[in-house]
Amino acid sequence: GWVPPLDHATRDDWQKVYEPSEDTFLLLDALYADRAALRASAPRVVAEIGPGSGVVASYAATLLRRPLVVAVDVNVAACDLTRRTAAACGARVDALRGDLASCLRPGTVDVLIFNPPYVPTPDAEVGGAGLS
C-alpha cells in the first residue's frame, strides 16, 4: 500500500521525533485492512494521540476520504513535522500541542488512534518488582 512520504524530514527532525518503526507500518496495514468498515462509519473527526512524524494521521486522512483529522502531541517538533508530512501528501491534518486527549472535546471524536512508542526500560528503572 501507499505510505506518506517523509523526504521532507531532516536529521534534526529525527533527533526530536521518533522515526516510524515496524509497528507504525503494521498500524497502517491494519487501517487499510479495516478501511471498508471505517469508511462505512463515516467518521467526521479522527484523532491521533502522539502522531510523531504524522505518517499515521496523514494516512488516515487520505484513506478515510478526508475527514477532519486532529493530531495531538506534547512535542512541538512532532506537531511541526506532522504538519509538514500532511502538507507533503495533501492531507487535511490539524496538529495541536497538547497532553494526550486533554485538548479534545469529549464526545467529538469518532475514531481514536494511539500508537505509543515502545521504549525499552531497564529493570532497575522499573523497580524490579517483576515488571519488564
XYZ file of N, CA and C in Angstrom:
396
model
N 0.815 -1.193 0.000
C 0.000 0.000 0.000
C 0.855 1.253 0.000
N 0.202 2.349 0.023
C 0.811 3.666 -0.023
C 1.263 4.093 1.369
N 2.390 4.743 1.463
C 2.892 5.279 2.727
C 3.196 6.754 2.502
N 2.731 7.632 3.391
C 3.043 9.055 3.230
C 4.553 9.285 3.153
N 4.968 10.196 2.299
C 6.403 10.444 2.136
C 6.992 11.166 3.349
N 8.267 10.898 3.594
C 8.993 11.578 4.667
C 10.278 12.220 4.147
N 10.330 12.463 2.840
C 11.513 13.060 2.231
C 11.829 14.438 2.812
N 10.824 15.106 3.319
C 10.983 16.449 3.863
C 11.602 16.452 5.269
N 11.602 15.300 5.944
C 12.150 15.210 7.298
C 13.666 15.330 7.266
N 14.191 16.026 8.245
C 15.633 16.254 8.306
C 16.257 15.439 9.434
N 17.569 15.403 9.444
C 18.297 14.741 10.522
C 17.918 15.375 11.865
N 17.748 16.689 11.870
C 17.352 17.394 13.086
C 15.973 16.923 13.563
N 15.040 16.693 12.621
C 13.714 16.180 12.994
C 13.838 14.867 13.754
N 14.685 13.967 13.264
C 14.809 12.638 13.865
C 15.543 12.681 15.201
N 16.180 13.799 15.518
C 16.769 13.971 16.847
C 15.691 14.325 17.876
N 14.542 14.825 17.390
C 13.488 15.319 18.280
C 12.201 14.501 18.225
N 12.050 13.686 17.182
C 10.817 12.937 16.947
C 11.181 11.487 16.624
N 10.403 10.543 17.174
C 10.650 9.138 16.854
C 10.391 8.882 15.379
N 11.313 8.180 14.747
C 11.117 7.749 13.362
C 10.079 6.643 13.325
N 9.261 6.589 12.267
C 8.316 5.473 12.155
C 9.063 4.143 12.190
N 8.496 3.183 12.894
C 9.122 1.870 13.009
C 8.155 0.804 12.521
N 8.535 -0.435 12.691
C 7.732 -1.546 12.178
C 6.291 -1.498 12.672
N 6.086 -1.154 13.943
C 4.716 -1.117 14.464
C 3.891 -0.033 13.780
N 4.528 1.047 13.338
C 3.824 2.091 12.594
C 3.263 1.520 11.299
N 4.076 0.754 10.600
C 3.649 0.195 9.314
C 2.617 -0.915 9.511
N 2.704 -1.636 10.626
C 1.662 -2.621 10.956
C 0.323 -1.917 11.205
N 0.370 -0.761 11.851
C -0.854 0.013 12.082
C -1.441 0.505 10.764
N -0.603 0.963 9.852
C -1.091 1.372 8.527
C -1.759 0.191 7.830
N -1.146 -0.982 7.923
C -1.736 -2.192 7.324
C -3.090 -2.507 7.952
N -3.197 -2.353 9.274
C -4.464 -2.637 9.966
C -5.543 -1.638 9.549
N -5.187 -0.375 9.431
C -6.153 0.627 8.971
C -6.621 0.313 7.555
N -5.677 -0.080 6.708
C -6.031 -0.428 5.333
C -6.958 -1.640 5.308
N -6.660 -2.642 6.123
C -7.491 -3.853 6.156
C -8.917 -3.540 6.633
N -9.057 -2.569 7.517
C -10.377 -2.212 8.052
C -10.992 -1.006 7.357
N -10.450 -0.626 6.211
C -10.894 0.601 5.555
C -12.378 0.607 5.202
N -12.922 -0.524 4.787
C -14.342 -0.554 4.409
C -15.223 -0.233 5.611
N -14.945 -0.851 6.740
C -15.733 -0.592 7.956
C -15.523 0.830 8.446
N -14.285 1.290 8.400
C -14.011 2.658 8.841
C -14.717 3.670 7.946
N -14.671 3.465 6.648
C -15.350 4.378 5.723
C -16.865 4.321 5.909
N -17.395 3.118 6.134
C -18.842 2.967 6.329
C -19.326 3.698 7.573
N -18.461 3.828 8.560
C -18.848 4.547 9.777
C -18.864 6.058 9.564
N -18.367 6.517 8.431
C -18.353 7.929 8.043
C -17.871 8.849 9.160
N -16.656 8.614 9.650
C -16.170 9.459 10.736
C -15.996 10.906 10.287
N -16.440 11.812 11.121
C -16.234 13.236 10.837
C -14.949 13.724 11.479
N -14.620 13.160 12.655
C -13.410 13.572 13.354
C -12.607 12.329 13.742
N -11.348 12.317 13.310
C -10.403 11.272 13.668
C -9.298 11.961 14.464
N -8.919 11.368 15.585
C -7.836 11.944 16.393
C -6.726 10.925 16.554
N -5.506 11.400 16.391
C -4.353 10.570 16.714
C -3.619 11.222 17.874
N -3.383 10.445 18.902
C -2.629 10.911 20.059
C -1.171 10.516 19.846
N -0.276 11.484 19.930
C 1.148 11.204 19.752
C 1.507 10.867 18.323
N 1.260 11.746 17.373
C 1.492 11.419 15.965
C 2.957 11.320 15.546
N 3.856 11.878 16.331
C 5.270 11.816 15.943
C 5.493 12.454 14.590
N 5.807 11.654 13.596
C 6.101 12.156 12.249
C 4.856 12.566 11.470
N 3.693 12.135 11.918
C 2.461 12.448 11.195
C 2.093 11.455 10.123
N 2.839 10.371 10.012
C 2.578 9.375 8.970
C 1.193 8.745 9.135
N 0.848 8.346 10.354
C -0.437 7.671 10.565
C -1.597 8.645 10.378
N -1.492 9.837 10.933
C -2.565 10.830 10.787
C -2.787 11.174 9.316
N -1.704 11.370 8.576
C -1.817 11.700 7.146
C -2.401 10.537 6.363
N -1.996 9.331 6.709
C -2.526 8.130 6.056
C -4.030 8.010 6.318
N -4.437 8.208 7.575
C -5.857 8.111 7.929
C -6.676 9.167 7.201
N -6.148 10.374 7.110
C -6.870 11.447 6.414
C -7.109 11.091 4.950
N -6.118 10.490 4.341
C -6.231 10.106 2.936
C -7.102 8.864 2.762
N -6.872 7.858 3.588
C -7.591 6.589 3.483
C -9.089 6.756 3.748
N -9.423 7.602 4.713
C -10.817 7.755 5.117
C -11.533 8.870 4.373
N -10.940 9.287 3.279
C -11.557 10.261 2.381
C -11.773 11.617 3.035
N -10.723 12.035 3.693
C -10.599 13.394 4.178
C -11.572 13.856 5.266
N -11.698 13.094 6.345
C -12.411 13.657 7.496
C -11.492 14.693 8.146
N -11.967 15.386 9.156
C -11.088 16.238 9.938
C -10.226 15.323 10.792
N -8.923 15.419 10.632
C -8.004 14.629 11.445
C -7.255 15.596 12.351
N -7.324 15.317 13.636
C -6.637 16.118 14.637
C -5.525 15.254 15.217
N -4.308 15.777 15.217
C -3.154 15.064 15.753
C -2.649 15.850 16.961
N -2.608 15.192 18.114
C -2.246 15.872 19.365
C -0.932 15.303 19.894
N 0.034 16.179 20.114
C 1.320 15.748 20.655
C 1.847 16.815 21.598
N 2.489 16.402 22.659
C 3.098 17.327 23.616
C 4.389 17.917 23.052
N 4.964 17.251 22.065
C 6.239 17.628 21.462
C 6.000 18.622 20.315
N 6.492 19.845 20.471
C 6.324 20.873 19.444
C 6.944 20.434 18.117
N 8.089 19.777 18.171
C 8.757 19.312 16.949
C 7.900 18.273 16.226
N 7.214 17.423 16.983
C 6.324 16.429 16.366
C 5.138 17.116 15.689
N 4.594 18.142 16.321
C 3.488 18.888 15.696
C 3.938 19.511 14.384
N 5.124 20.098 14.380
C 5.655 20.711 13.166
C 5.871 19.675 12.073
N 6.478 18.543 12.416
C 6.730 17.508 11.417
C 5.416 16.906 10.923
N 4.452 16.747 11.798
C 3.135 16.241 11.391
C 2.511 17.176 10.356
N 2.581 18.479 10.590
C 2.031 19.450 9.624
C 2.723 19.332 8.270
N 4.052 19.194 8.313
C 4.803 19.094 7.058
C 4.524 17.788 6.334
N 4.350 16.700 7.074
C 4.022 15.413 6.445
C 2.656 15.487 5.790
N 1.690 16.058 6.484
C 0.346 16.206 5.913
C 0.393 17.059 4.640
N 1.122 18.151 4.693
C 1.231 19.024 3.519
C 1.892 18.301 2.348
N 2.872 17.468 2.649
C 3.601 16.747 1.596
C 2.706 15.788 0.822
N 1.643 15.317 1.459
C 0.760 14.380 0.742
C -0.646 14.954 0.555
N -0.817 16.233 0.796
C -2.102 16.877 0.551
C -3.203 16.437 1.498
N -2.833 16.025 2.696
C -3.821 15.557 3.679
C -4.271 16.719 4.569
N -5.485 16.627 5.042
C -6.029 17.634 5.960
C -5.827 17.126 7.389
N -4.809 17.654 8.054
C -4.496 17.267 9.429
C -4.204 18.531 10.222
N -4.891 18.693 11.342
C -4.607 19.794 12.256
C -3.764 19.243 13.391
N -2.541 19.731 13.527
C -1.638 19.287 14.594
C -1.733 20.274 15.750
N -2.063 19.754 16.915
C -2.233 20.577 18.108
C -1.263 20.140 19.183
N -0.695 21.094 19.890
C 0.161 20.755 21.024
C -0.743 20.560 22.232
N -0.640 19.381 22.832
C -1.449 19.078 23.997
C -0.995 17.796 24.648
N -1.538 17.536 25.808
C -1.195 16.355 26.581
C -2.287 15.308 26.414
N -1.959 14.228 25.719
C -2.919 13.161 25.413
C -4.176 13.759 24.810
N -5.339 13.445 25.348
C -6.592 13.919 24.756
C -7.138 15.145 25.480
N -6.331 15.815 26.282
C -6.815 16.932 27.101
C -7.380 18.092 26.281
N -6.941 18.246 25.044
C -7.437 19.370 24.236
C -8.591 18.968 23.319
N -9.086 17.741 23.473
C -10.214 17.287 22.657
C -11.509 17.377 23.459
N -12.537 17.886 22.835
C -13.839 17.981 23.498
C -14.456 16.585 23.604
N -14.875 16.189 24.813
C -15.479 14.857 24.990
C -16.665 14.640 24.042
N -16.711 13.458 23.469
C -17.822 13.090 22.596
C -17.709 13.561 21.161
N -16.590 14.191 20.795
C -16.476 14.721 19.431
C -15.631 13.858 18.504
N -14.934 12.870 19.045
C -14.019 12.052 18.243
C -14.707 10.750 17.849
N -14.730 10.475 16.555
C -15.352 9.254 16.040
C -14.362 8.085 15.982
N -13.115 8.366 15.666
C -12.073 7.344 15.605
C -10.863 7.891 16.353
N -10.362 7.103 17.305
C -9.187 7.494 18.081
C -8.052 6.524 17.762
N -6.901 7.070 17.394
C -5.720 6.271 17.063
C -4.624 6.620 18.059
N -4.026 5.588 18.634
C -2.931 5.808 19.591
C -1.922 4.684 19.430
N -0.723 5.038 19.027
C 0.348 4.077 18.822
C 1.583 4.580 19.576
N 1.577 4.415 20.907
C 2.701 4.963 21.676
C 4.009 4.279 21.315
N 5.105 5.034 21.398
C 6.398 4.436 21.059
C 6.802 3.397 22.097
N 7.448 2.364 21.614
C 7.982 1.341 22.509
C 9.384 1.773 22.889
N 9.581 2.003 24.163
C 10.894 2.417 24.652
C 11.312 1.431 25.728
N 12.309 0.579 25.455
C 12.755 -0.375 26.469
C 13.233 0.351 27.724
N 12.864 -0.181 28.872
C 13.253 0.409 30.145
C 14.033 -0.617 30.945
N 15.208 -0.235 31.433
C 15.996 -1.162 32.251
C 15.226 -1.576 33.503
N 15.412 -2.817 33.939
C 14.721 -3.331 35.131
C 14.911 -2.426 36.348
N 16.091 -1.862 36.502
C 16.373 -1.007 37.659
C 15.450 0.214 37.684
N 15.096 0.731 36.511
C 14.210 1.896 36.456
C 12.761 1.507 36.744
N 12.378 0.303 36.371
C 11.007 -0.160 36.581
C 10.757 -0.441 38.046
N 11.786 -0.791 38.772
C 11.642 -1.075 40.195
C 11.905 -2.511 40.539
N 12.106 -3.365 39.521
C 12.443 -4.751 39.759
C 11.346 -5.578 40.404
N 10.110 -5.120 40.371
C 9.014 -5.850 41.008
C 8.387 -6.848 40.048
N 9.204 -7.467 39.223
C 8.680 -8.446 38.278
C 8.114 -7.816 37.021
N 8.249 -6.505 36.865
C 7.777 -5.820 35.667
C 8.902 -5.750 34.665
N 8.573 -5.872 33.413
C 9.598 -5.688 32.385
C 8.992 -5.162 31.121
